CSV table of C-alpha atoms and ligand atoms in Angstrom, one decimal:
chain,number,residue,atom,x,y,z
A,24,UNK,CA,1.7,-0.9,27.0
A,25,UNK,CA,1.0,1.8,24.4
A,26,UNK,CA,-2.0,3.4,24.0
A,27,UNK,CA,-2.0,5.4,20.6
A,28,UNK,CA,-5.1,7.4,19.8
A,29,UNK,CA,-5.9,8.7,16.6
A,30,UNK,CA,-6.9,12.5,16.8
A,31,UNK,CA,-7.7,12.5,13.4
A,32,UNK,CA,-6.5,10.5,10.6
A,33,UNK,CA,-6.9,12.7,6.8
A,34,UNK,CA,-4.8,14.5,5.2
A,35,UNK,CA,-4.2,18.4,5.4
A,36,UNK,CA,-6.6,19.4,3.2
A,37,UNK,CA,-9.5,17.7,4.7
A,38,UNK,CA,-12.4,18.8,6.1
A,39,UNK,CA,-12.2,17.0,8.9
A,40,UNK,CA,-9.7,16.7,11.2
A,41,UNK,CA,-5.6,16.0,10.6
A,42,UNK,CA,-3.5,13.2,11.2
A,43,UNK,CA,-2.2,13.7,14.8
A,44,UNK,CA,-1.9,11.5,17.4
A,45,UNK,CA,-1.5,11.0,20.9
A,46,UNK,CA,0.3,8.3,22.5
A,47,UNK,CA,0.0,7.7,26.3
A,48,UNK,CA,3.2,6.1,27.9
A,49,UNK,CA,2.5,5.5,31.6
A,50,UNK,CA,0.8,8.6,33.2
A,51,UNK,CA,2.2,10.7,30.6
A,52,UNK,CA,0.8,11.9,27.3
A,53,UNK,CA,2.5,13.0,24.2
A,54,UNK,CA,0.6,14.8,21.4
A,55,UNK,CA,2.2,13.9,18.0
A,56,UNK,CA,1.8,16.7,16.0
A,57,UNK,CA,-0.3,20.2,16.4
A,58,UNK,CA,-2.3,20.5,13.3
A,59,UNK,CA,-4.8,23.4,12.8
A,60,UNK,CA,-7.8,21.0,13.9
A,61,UNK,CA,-6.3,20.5,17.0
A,62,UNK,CA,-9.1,23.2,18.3
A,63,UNK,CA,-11.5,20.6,18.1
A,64,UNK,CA,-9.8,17.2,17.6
A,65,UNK,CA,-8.4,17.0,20.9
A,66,UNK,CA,-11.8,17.6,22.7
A,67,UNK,CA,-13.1,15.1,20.4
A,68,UNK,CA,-10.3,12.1,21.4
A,69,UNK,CA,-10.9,12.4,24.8
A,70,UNK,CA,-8.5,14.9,25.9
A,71,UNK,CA,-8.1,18.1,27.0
A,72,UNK,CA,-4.7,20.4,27.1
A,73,UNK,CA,-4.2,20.0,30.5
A,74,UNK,CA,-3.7,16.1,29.9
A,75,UNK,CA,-1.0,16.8,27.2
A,76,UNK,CA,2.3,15.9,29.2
A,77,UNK,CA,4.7,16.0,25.7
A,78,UNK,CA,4.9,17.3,22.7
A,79,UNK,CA,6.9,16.5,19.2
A,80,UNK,CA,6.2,18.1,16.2
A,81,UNK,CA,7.4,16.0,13.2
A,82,UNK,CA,7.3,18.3,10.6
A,83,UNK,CA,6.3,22.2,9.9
A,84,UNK,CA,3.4,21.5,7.6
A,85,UNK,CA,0.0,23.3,9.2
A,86,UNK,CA,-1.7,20.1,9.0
A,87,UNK,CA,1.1,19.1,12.0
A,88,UNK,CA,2.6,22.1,13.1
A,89,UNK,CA,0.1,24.9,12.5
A,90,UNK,CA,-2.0,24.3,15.6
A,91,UNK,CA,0.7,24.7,18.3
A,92,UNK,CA,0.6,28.8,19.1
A,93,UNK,CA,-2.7,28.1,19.9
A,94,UNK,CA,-2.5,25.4,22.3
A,95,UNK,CA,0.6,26.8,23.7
A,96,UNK,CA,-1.6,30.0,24.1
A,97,UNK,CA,-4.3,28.1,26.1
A,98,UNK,CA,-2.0,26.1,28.2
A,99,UNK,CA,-0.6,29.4,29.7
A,100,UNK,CA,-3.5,31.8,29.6
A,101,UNK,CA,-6.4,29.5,30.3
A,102,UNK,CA,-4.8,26.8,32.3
A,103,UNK,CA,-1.5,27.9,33.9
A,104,UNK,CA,0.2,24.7,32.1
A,105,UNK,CA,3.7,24.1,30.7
A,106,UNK,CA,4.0,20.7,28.8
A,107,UNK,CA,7.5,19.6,27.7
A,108,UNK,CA,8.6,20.3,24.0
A,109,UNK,CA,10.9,18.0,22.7
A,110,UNK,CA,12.6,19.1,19.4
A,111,UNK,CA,15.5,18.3,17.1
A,112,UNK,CA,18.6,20.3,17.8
A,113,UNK,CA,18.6,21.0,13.8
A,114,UNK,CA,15.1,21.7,14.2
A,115,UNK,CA,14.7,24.6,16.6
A,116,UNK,CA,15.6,27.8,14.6
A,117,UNK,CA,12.7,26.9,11.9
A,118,UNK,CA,10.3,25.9,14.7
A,119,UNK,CA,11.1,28.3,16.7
A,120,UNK,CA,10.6,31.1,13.4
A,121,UNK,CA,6.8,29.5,12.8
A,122,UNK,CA,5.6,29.7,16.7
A,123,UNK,CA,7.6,32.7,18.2
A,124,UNK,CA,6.0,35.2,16.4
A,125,UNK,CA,2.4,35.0,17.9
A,126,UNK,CA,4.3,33.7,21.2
A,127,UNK,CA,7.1,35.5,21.8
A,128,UNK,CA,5.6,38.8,23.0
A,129,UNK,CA,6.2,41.2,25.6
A,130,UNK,CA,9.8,39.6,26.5
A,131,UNK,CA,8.3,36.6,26.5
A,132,UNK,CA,10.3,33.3,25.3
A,133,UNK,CA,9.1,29.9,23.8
A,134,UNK,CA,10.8,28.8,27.5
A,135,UNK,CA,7.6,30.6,29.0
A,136,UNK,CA,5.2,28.5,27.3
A,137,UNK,CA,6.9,25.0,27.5
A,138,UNK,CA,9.9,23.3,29.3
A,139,UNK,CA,11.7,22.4,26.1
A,140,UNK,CA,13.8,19.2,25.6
A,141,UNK,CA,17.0,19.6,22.8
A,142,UNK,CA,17.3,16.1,21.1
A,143,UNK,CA,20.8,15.5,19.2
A,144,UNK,CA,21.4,12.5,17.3
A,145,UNK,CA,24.4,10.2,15.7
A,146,UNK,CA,24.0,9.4,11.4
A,147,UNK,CA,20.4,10.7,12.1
A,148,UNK,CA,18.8,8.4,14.4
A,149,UNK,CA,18.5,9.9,18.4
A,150,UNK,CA,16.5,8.7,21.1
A,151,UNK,CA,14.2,10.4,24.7
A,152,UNK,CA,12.5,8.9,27.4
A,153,UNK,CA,9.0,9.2,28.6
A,154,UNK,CA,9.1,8.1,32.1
A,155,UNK,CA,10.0,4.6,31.5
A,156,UNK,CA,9.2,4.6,27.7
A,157,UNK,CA,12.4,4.8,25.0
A,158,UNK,CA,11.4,6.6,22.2
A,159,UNK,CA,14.0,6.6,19.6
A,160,UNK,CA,13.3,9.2,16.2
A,161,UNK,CA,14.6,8.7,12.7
A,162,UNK,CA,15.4,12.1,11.0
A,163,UNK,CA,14.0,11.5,7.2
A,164,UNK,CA,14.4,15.4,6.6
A,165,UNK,CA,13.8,15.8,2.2
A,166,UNK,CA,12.0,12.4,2.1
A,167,UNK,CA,8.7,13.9,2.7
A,168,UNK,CA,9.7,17.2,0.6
A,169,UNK,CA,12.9,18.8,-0.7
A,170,UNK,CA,13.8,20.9,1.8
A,171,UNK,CA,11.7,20.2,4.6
A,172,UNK,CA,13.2,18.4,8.2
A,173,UNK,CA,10.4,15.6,8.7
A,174,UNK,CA,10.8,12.9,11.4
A,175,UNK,CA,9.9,9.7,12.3
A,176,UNK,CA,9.6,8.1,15.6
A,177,UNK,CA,9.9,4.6,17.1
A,178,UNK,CA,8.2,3.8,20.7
A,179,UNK,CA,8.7,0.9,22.9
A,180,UNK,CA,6.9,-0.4,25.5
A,181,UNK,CA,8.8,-1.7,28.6
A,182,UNK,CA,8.5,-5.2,27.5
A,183,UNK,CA,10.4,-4.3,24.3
A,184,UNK,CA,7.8,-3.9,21.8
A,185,UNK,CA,7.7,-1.1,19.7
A,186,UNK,CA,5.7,1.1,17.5
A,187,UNK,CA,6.9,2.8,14.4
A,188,UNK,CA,5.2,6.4,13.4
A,189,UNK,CA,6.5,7.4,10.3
A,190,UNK,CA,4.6,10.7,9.7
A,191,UNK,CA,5.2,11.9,6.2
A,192,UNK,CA,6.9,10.1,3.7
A,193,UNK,CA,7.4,9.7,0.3
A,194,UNK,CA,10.6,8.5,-0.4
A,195,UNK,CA,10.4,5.5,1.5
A,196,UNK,CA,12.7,3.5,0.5
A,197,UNK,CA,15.6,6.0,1.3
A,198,UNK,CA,14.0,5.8,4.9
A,199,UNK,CA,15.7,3.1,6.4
A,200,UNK,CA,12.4,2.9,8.4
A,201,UNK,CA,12.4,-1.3,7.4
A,202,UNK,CA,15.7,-1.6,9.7
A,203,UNK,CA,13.7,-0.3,12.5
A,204,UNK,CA,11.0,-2.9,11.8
A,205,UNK,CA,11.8,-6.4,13.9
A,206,UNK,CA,9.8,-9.3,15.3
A,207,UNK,CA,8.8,-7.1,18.4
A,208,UNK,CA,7.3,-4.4,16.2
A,209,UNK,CA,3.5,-4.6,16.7
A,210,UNK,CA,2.2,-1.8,15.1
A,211,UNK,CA,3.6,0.7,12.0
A,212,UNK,CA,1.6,3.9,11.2
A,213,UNK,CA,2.4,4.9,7.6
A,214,UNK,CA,0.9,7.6,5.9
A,215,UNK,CA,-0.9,6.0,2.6
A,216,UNK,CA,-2.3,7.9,-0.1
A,217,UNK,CA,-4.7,6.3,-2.2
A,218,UNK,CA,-4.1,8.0,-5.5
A,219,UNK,CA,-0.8,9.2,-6.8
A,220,UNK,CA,0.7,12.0,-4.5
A,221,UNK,CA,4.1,14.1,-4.8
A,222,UNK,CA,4.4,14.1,-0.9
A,223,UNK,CA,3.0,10.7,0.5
A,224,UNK,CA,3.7,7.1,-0.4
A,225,UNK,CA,1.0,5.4,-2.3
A,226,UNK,CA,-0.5,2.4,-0.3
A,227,UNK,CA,0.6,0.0,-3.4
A,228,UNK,CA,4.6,1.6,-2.4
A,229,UNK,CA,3.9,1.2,0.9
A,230,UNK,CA,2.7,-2.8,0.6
A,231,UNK,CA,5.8,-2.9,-1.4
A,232,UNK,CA,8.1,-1.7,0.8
A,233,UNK,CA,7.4,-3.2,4.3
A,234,UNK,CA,6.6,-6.7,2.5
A,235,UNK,CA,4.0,-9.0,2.9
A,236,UNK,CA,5.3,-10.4,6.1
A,237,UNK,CA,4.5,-7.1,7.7
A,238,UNK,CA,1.2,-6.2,5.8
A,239,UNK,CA,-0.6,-7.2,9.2
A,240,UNK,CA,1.0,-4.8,11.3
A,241,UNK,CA,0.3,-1.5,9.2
A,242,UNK,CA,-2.1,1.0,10.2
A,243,UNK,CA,-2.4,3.4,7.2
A,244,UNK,CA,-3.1,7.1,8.0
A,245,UNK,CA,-3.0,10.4,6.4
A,246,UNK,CA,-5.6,9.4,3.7
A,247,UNK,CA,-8.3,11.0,1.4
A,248,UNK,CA,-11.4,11.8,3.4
A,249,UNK,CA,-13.7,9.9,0.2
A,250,UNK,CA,-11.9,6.8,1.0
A,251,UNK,CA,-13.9,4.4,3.1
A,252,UNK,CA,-11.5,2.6,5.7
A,253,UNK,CA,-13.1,-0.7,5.7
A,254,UNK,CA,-13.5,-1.1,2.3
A,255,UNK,CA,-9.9,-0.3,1.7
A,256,UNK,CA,-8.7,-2.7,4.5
A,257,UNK,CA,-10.8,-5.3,2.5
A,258,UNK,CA,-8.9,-4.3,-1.0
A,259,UNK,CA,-5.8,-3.8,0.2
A,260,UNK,CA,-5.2,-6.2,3.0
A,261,UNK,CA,-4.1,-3.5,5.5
A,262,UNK,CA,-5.6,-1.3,8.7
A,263,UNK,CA,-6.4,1.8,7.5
A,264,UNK,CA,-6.9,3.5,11.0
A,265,UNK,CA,-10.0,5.6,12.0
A,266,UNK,CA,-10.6,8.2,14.7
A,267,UNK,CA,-10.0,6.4,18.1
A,268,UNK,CA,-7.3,4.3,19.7
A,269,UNK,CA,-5.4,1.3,19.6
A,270,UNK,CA,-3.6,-0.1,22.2
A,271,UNK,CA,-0.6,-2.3,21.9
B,366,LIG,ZN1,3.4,17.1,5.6
């Protein structure tokens, strides 16, 4: 089973709270991205930092990255806690440059704060485990942005099932995220802008892409905050996802 919760679901400029997620895999708990609303979305899903087990950040973007000196400030201070950090090998000196300023103080190291995993991959695709739970990620570094290492991930559940996250995309169809997508894949959370956007797919590119065999099994994310979720699952045909969880 995979419980994915929706911390918040608009995009970075919104006024209410980003698109991070966290999934629970067994007892554990990994937070999908640390945007700056984490202060408050966290509290808000349910959680607190003590329940947060894991940690990937997909991409350095505030809106997923810009909350993590912070939490990784609490857990140590406030609550004597020291979740795992799992990051791309090719990812660590620019991750590393956004946190380790605030965080690496008074010979202090990033290894202080978290127990850090180093992820390498083969032609871009590498894979961890959660206790029992594979979780393979797709590098799609310049897809989202020129210039910017963006990831994707890819969960399965122990019967086989999986769950694909694409965080930011624009350039989907240079992805390969549709090879990842099989008969066992029960749930895929795009992001899906509803008007024309440098950065994100639109939702028409993303019904496009993934076909209309697999329109059933997207949960659009990352969206305007005017856009009314049921109303768009109506015109569209889709699940655009709101605050809260769903379990697969
Ligand atoms: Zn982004």
């Amino acid at each position: 089973m995979i419980k994915a919760t929706a911390l918040g679901v608009n995009g970075a400029f919104t006024k209410y709270y980003h698109n991070n997620f966290v999934f629970e895999l067994g007892s554990r708990k990994l937070l999908v991205d640390a945007g700056t609303t984490l202060r408050y979305s966290l509290y808000e899903g349910g959680f607190k930092e003590t329940d947060i087990t894991d940690i990937f950040i997909t991409h350095l973007h505030s809106d997923h990255g810009g909350g993590l000196e912070e939490f990784a400030q609490k857990c140590k201070w406030i609550y004597d806690h020291k979740p795992n950090l799992w990051v791309r090998f090719d990812m660590i000196d620019e991750l590393y440059e956004v946190i380790e300023k605030g965080l690496c103080t008074d010979g202090l190291t990033i290894n202080d704060y978290f127990t850090v995993g180093i992820l390498g991959s083969f032609k871009g695709v590498g894979e961890f485990n959660i206790e029992s739970h594979r979780i393979k990620f797709i590098e799609t570094d310049n897809m989202h942005c020129e210039g910017m290492t963006s990831t994707a991930l890819k969960f399965y559940d122990l019967n086989g099932y999986n769950v694909i996250y694409s965080s930011d995309i624009k350039n989907l169809k240079d992805s390969g995220l549709i090879e990842h997508v099989n008969d066992s894949t029960k749930g895929i959370f795009q992001d899906c802008s509803l008007i024309p956007n440098n950065v994100h797919s639109t939702v028409e590119e993303v019904i496009e892409y993934y076909g209309e065999q697999n329109k059933n099994k997207i949960y659009a994310m990352h969206y305007q905050d005017d856009v009314d979720a049921r109303e768009a699952d109506d015109k569209y045909g889709i699940r655009f996802m709101i605050r809260g969880h769903v379990t697969f």
